[in-house]
Short mmCIF file of C-alpha atoms in Angstrom, two decimals:
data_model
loop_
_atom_site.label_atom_id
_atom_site.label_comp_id
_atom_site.label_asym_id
_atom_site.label_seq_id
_atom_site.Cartn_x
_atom_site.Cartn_y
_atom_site.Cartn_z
CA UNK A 273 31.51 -1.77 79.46
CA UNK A 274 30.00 -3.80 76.39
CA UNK A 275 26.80 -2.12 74.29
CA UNK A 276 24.07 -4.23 74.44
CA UNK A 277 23.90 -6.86 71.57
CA UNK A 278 20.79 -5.85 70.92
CA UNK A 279 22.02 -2.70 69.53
CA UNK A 280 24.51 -4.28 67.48
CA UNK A 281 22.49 -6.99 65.96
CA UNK A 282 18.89 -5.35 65.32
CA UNK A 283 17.15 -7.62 63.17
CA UNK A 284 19.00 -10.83 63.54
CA UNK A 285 18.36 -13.83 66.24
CA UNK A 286 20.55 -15.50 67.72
CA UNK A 287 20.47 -18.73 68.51
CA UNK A 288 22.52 -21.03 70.42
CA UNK A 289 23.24 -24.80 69.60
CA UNK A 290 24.71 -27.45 71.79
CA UNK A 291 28.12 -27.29 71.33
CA UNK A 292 28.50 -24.08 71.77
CA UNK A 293 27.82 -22.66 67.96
CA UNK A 294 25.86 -19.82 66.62
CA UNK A 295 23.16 -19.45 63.75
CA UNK A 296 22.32 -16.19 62.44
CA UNK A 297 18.75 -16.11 60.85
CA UNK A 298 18.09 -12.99 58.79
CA UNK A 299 14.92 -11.52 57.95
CA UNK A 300 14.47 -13.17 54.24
CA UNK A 301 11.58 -12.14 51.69
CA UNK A 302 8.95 -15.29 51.70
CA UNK A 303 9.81 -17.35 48.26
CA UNK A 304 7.91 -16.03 45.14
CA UNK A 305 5.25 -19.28 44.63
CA UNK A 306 5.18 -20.32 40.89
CA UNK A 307 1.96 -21.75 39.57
CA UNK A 308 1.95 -24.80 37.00
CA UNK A 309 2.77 -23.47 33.51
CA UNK A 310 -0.41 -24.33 31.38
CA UNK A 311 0.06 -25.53 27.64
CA UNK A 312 -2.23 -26.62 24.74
CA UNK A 313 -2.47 -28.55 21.87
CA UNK A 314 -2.91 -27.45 18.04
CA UNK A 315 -2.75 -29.28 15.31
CA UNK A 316 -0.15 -29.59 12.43
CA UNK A 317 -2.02 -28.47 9.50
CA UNK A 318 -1.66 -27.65 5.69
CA UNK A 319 -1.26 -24.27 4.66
CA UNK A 320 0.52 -21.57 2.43
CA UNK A 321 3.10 -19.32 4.41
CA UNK A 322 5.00 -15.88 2.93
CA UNK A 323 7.78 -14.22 3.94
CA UNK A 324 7.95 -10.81 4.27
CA UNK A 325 9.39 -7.67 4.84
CA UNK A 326 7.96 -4.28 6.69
CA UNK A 327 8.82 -0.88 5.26
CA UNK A 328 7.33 2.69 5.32
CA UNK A 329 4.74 3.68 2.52
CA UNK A 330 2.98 7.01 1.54
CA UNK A 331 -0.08 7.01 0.73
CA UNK A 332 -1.07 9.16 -2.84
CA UNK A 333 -2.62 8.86 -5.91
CA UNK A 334 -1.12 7.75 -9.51
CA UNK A 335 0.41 9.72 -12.43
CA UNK A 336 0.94 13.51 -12.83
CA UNK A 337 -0.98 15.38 -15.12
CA UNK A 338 -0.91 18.88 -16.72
CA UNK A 339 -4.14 20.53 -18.07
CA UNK A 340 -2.66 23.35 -20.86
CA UNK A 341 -5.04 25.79 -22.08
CA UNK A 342 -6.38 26.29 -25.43
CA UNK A 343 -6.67 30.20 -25.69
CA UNK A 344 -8.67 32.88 -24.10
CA UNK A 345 -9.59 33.94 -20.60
CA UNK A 346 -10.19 31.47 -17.82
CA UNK A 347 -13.99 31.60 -16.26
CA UNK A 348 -13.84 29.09 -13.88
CA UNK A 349 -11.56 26.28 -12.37
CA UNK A 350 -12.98 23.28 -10.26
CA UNK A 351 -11.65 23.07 -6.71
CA UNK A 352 -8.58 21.55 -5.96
CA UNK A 353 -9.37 17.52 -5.00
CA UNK A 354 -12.21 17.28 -6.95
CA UNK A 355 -12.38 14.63 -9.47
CA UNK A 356 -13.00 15.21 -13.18
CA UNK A 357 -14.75 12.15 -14.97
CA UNK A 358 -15.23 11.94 -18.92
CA UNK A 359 -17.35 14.54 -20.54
CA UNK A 360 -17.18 17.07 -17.37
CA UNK A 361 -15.51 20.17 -18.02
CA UNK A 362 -12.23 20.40 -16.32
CA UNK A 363 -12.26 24.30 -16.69
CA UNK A 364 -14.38 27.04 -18.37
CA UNK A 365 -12.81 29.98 -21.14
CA UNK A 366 -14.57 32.52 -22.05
CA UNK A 367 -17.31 31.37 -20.61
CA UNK A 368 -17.10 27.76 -21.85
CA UNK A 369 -16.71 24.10 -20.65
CA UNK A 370 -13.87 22.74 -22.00
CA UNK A 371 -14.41 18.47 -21.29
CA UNK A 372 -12.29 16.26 -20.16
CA UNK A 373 -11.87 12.90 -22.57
CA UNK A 374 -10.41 9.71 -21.83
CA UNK A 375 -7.02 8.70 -24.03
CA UNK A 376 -3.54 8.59 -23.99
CA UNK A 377 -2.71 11.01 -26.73
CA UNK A 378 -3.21 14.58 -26.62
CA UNK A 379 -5.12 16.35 -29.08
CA UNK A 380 -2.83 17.90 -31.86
CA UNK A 381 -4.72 18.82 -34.74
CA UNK A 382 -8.53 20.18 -35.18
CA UNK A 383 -11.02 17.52 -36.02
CA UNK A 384 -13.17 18.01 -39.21
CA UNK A 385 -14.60 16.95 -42.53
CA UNK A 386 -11.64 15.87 -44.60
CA UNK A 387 -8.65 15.36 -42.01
CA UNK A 388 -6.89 12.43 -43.12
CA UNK A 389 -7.04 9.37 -41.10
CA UNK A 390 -5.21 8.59 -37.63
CA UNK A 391 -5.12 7.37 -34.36
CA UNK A 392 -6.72 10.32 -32.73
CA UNK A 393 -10.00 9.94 -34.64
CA UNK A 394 -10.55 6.78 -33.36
CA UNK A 395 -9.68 8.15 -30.12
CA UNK A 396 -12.48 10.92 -30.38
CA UNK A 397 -14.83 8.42 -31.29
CA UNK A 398 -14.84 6.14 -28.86
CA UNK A 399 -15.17 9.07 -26.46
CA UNK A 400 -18.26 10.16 -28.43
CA UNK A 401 -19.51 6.56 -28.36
CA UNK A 402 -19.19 5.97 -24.14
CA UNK A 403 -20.79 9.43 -23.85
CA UNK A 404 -23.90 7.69 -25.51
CA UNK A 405 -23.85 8.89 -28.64
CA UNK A 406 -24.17 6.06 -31.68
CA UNK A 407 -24.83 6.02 -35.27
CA UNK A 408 -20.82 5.78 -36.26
CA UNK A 409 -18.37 3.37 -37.04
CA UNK A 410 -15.41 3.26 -34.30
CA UNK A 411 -12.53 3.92 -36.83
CA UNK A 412 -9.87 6.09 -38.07
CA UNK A 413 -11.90 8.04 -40.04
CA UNK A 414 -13.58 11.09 -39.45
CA UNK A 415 -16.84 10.18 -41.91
CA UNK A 416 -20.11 11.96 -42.32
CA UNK A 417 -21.26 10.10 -39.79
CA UNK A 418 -18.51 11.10 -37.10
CA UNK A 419 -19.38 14.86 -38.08
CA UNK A 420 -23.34 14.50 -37.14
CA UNK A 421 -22.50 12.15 -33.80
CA UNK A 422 -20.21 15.14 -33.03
CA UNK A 423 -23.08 17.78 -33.83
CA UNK A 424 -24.96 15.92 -31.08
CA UNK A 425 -22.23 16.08 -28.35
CA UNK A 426 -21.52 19.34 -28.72
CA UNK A 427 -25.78 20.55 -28.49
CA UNK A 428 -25.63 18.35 -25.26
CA UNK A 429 -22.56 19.86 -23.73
CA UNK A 430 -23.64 23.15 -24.62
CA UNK A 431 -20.64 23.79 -26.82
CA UNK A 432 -20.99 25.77 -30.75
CA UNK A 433 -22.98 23.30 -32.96
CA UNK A 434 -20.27 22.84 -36.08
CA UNK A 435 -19.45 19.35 -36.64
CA UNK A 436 -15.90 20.16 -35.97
CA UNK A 437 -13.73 20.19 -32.94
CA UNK A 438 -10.98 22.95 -32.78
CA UNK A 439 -8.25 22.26 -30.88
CA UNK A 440 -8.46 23.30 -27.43
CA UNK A 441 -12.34 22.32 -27.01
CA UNK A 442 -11.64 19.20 -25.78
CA UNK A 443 -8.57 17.62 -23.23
CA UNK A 444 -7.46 14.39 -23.82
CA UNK A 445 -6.35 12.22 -20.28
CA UNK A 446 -5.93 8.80 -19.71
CA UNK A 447 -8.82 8.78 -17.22
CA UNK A 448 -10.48 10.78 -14.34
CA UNK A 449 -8.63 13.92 -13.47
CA UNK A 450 -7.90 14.24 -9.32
CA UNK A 451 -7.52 18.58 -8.91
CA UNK A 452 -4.84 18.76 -7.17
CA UNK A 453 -3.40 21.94 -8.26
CA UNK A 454 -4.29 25.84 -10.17
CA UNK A 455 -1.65 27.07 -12.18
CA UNK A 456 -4.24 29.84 -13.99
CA UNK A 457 -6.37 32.44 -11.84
CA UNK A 458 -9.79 33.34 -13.13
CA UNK A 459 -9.73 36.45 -15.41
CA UNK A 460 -5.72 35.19 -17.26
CA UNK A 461 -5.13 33.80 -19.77
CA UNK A 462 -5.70 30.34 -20.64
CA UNK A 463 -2.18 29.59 -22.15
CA UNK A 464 0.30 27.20 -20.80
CA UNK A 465 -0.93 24.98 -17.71
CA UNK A 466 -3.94 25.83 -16.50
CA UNK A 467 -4.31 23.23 -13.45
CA UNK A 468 -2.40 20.38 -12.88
CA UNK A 469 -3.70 16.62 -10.65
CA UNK A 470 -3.35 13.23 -10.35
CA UNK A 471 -5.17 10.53 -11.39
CA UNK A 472 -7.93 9.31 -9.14
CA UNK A 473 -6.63 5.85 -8.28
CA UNK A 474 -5.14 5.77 -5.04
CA UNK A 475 -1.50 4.21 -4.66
CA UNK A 476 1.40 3.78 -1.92
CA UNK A 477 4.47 5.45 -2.54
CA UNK A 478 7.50 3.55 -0.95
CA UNK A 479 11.13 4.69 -1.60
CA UNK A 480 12.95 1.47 -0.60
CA UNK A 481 16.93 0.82 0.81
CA UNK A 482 18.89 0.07 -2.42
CA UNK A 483 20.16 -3.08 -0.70
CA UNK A 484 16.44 -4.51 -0.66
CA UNK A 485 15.88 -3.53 -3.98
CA UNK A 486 16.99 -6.47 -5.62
CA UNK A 487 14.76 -8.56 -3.31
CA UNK A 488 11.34 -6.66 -4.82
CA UNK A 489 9.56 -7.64 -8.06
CA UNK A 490 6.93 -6.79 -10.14
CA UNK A 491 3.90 -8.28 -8.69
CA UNK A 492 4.77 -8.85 -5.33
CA UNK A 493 2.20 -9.03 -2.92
CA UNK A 494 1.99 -6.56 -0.05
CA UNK A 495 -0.58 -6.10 2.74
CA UNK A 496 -0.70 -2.32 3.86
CA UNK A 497 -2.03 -1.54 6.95
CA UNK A 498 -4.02 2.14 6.96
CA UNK A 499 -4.59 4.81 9.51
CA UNK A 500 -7.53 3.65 11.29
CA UNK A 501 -5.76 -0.15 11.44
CA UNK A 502 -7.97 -1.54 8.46
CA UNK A 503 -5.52 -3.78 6.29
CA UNK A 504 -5.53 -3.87 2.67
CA UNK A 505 -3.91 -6.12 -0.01
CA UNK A 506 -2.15 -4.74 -2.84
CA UNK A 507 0.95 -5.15 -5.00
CA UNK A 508 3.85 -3.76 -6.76
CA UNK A 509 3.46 -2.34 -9.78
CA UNK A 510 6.26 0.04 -10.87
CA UNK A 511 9.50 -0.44 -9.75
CA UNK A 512 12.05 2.52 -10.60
CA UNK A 513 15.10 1.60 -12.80
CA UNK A 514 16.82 5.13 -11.17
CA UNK A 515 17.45 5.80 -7.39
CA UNK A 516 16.47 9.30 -6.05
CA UNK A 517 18.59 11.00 -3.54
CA UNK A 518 16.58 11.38 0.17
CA UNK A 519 17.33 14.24 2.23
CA UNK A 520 18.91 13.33 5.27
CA UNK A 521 17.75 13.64 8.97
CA UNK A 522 19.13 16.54 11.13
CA UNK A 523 21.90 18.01 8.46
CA UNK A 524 23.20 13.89 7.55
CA UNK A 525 24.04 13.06 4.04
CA UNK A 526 21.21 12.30 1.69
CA UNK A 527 20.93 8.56 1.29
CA UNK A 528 20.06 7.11 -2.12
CA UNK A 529 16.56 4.99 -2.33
CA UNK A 530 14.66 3.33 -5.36
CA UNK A 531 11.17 4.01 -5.68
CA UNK A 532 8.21 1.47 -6.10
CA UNK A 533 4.15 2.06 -6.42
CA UNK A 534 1.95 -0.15 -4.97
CA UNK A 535 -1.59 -0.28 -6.31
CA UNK A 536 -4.37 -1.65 -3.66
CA UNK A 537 -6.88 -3.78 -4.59
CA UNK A 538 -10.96 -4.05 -4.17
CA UNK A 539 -12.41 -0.94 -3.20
CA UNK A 540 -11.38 2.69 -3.41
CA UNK A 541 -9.32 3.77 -0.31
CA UNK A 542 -11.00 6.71 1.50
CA UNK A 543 -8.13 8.07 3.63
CA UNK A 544 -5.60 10.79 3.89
CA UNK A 545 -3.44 11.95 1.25
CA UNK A 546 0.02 11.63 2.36
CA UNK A 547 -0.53 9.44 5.46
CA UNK A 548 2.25 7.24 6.27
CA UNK A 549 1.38 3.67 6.54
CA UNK A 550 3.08 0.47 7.39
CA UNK A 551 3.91 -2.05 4.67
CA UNK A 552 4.06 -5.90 4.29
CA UNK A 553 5.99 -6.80 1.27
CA UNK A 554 6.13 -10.75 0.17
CA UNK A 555 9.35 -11.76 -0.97
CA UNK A 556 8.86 -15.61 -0.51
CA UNK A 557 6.15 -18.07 -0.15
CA UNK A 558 5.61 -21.56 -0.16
CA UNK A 559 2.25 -23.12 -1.07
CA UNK A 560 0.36 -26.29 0.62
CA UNK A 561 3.43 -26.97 3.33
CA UNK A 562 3.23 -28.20 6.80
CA UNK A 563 2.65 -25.35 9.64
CA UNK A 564 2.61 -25.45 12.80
CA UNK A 565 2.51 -22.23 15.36
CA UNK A 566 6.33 -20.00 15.67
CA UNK A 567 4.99 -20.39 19.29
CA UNK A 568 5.23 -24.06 19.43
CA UNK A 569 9.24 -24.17 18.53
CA UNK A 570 11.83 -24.93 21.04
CA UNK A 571 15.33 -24.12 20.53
CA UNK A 572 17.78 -26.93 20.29
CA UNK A 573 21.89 -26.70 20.79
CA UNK A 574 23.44 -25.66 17.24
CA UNK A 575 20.37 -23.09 15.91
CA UNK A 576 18.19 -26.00 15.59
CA UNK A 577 14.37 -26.47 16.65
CA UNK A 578 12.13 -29.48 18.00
CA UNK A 579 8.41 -29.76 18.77
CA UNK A 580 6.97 -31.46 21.09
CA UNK A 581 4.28 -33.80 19.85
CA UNK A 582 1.24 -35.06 22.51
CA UNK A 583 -0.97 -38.59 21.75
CA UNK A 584 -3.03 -38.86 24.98
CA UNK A 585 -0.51 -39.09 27.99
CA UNK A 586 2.44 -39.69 25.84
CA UNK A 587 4.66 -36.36 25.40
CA UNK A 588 7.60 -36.43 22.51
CA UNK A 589 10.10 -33.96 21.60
CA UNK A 590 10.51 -34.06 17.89
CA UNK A 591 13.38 -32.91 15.97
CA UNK A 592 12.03 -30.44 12.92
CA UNK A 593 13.57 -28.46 9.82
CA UNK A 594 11.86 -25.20 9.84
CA UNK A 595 11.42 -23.02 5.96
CA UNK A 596 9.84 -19.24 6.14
CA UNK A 597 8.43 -18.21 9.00
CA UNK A 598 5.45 -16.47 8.19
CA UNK A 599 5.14 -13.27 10.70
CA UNK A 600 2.05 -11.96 10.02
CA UNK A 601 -0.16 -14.91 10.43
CA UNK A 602 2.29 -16.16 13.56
CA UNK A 603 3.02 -19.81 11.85
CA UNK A 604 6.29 -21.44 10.03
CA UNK A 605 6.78 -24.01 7.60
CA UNK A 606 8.52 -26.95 8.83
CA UNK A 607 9.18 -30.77 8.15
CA UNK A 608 9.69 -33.67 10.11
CA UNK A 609 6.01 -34.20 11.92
CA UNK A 610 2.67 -35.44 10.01
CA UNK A 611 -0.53 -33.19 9.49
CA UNK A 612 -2.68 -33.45 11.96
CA UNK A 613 -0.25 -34.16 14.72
CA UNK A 614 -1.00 -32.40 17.71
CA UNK A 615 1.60 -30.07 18.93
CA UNK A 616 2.01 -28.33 22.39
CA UNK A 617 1.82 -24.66 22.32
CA UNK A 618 1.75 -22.36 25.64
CA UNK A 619 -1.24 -21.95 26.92
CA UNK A 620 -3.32 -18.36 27.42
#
């Protein structure tokens, strides 16, 4: 005896035609209804575009510094991070400050009545003079009145009163001094490095792909993008003639990189030391060219791109030659179209 059909065709109907045929109609899921894509217009405009390229920075500050001591037993040392500015005392022997000048030579020699002329006089003295004290000729020469300017420093710093400046009284830097390090406890001796630091301009550290090396220059532009999402501009200052090796990941082979500095600009960067932050280099740009929005391209057959141009009603697809594309600020350069054509870009 035949099963019911119903058992055999759950879910379908059958129905019958004249002539004798069949029709199977399956459930079906209702057809997805697409709305009306909306578009907008923007306007070819005039405009300077960059090209560049993302890699991984470090944030840190500049230069590496050594403090060595100048003889006795060290008193005090300022905490590591603070910063040391001109005429502070970057440690204390026996007792007493020892100040931090600004200048790229190191003392050598003792200063006093009769020294012979040289480079580090003048130094001294134009220390003595941005610490307020006048009175002096800025020169090579340690005169009579050099001697009684540096009577006056050393009653106001609280040093011996004698004119002269042995060496070890005073440490010579190129600028502020950043703490970043003690090398000397309190109660040794102060021989050999005392405390080492950085300067206190902040930098980012990027250790770049050999390959893309070649691409970088002095000066370059970059926009670096910090921790809390603030973006700054800065740009490359030091590039490294010598590649370092980089440990590898997980046990692989160290990979070779070439290191660059990047010094930010406008205000002092209050952030982490050591955060890693993203980083826009510019390796191209073009200056007062057409733009319109990457958006607003439409790929063509052969890697080539059109536009499609709107006056009123009146829709035209417009061949165009496109330059750098300018990622960050979402536009490209391109030719072919006027400024101040409007061009149709998707809408929100």
């Amino acid at each position: 005896m035949a099963r019911p059909l119903r058992a055999s065709l759950a879910g379908v109907v059958l129905l019958g035609l004249a002539g004798g045929g069949w029709v199977l109609l399956r459930d079906e899921p209702p057809a997805v209804t697409v709305g009306p894509v909306t578009t907008g217009t923007v306007p070819v405009t005039m405009g300077d575009v960059a090209q560049r390229r993302q890699v991984n920075g470090t944030i840190t500050y500049d230069g590496a510094y050594s403090v060595n001591g100048g003889g006795g037993v060290v008193t005090r040392l300022p905490r590591i991070g603070a910063t040391i500015t001109r005429g502070h005392a970057l440690y204390e022997a026996d007792g007493r400050k020892v100040p931090l000048m600004y200048g790229p030579r190191p003392a050598w020699r003792p200063f006093t009545l009769g020294m012979t002329s040289g480079p580090d006089v003048e130094q001294l003295e134009r220390n003595l003079r941005a610490l307020g004290h006048t009175g002096f000729t800025v020169d090579r020469h340690y005169s009579l009145s050099t001697y009684h300017a540096v009577r006056r420093w050393q009653h106001d710093a609280r040093l011996p009163v004698t004119g002269t400046v042995p060496l070890g009284q005073v440490v010579f830097l190129p600028g502020p001094l950043r703490v970043s390090g003690h090398d000397a406890r309190p109660g040794t001796a102060a021989t050999g490095v005392v405390l080492h630091g950085t300067s206190a301009t902040p930098v980012v550290s990027v250790r770049l792909d050999p390959a893309m090396a070649p691409s970088i220059r002095r000066g370059d532009k970059v926009v670096v993008t910090l921790p809390d999402g603030r973006t700054r501009k800065g740009k490359v200052v030091r590039i490294s003639a010598v590649a370092v090796a980089v440990p590898g990941e997980q046990g692989d082979q160290a990979q070779s990189a070439v290191p660059i500095t990047i010094r930010l600009t406008g205000k002092p960067v209050k952030t982490l030391d050591q955060a890693l932050v993203p980083v826009d280099i510019t390796v191209d740009q073009r200056k007062s060219v057409l733009t319109v929005p990457i958006v607003a391209l439409l790929a063509q057959p052969g890697g080539k791109f059109a536009v499609v141009t709107v006056a009123g009603s009146r829709r035209t697809t417009v061949p165009v030659e496109t330059g750098l594309f300018d990622e960050t600020t979402g536009v490209v350069e391109v030719s072919g179209v006027e400024e101040g054509a409007q061009v149709e870009v998707p809408g929100p």
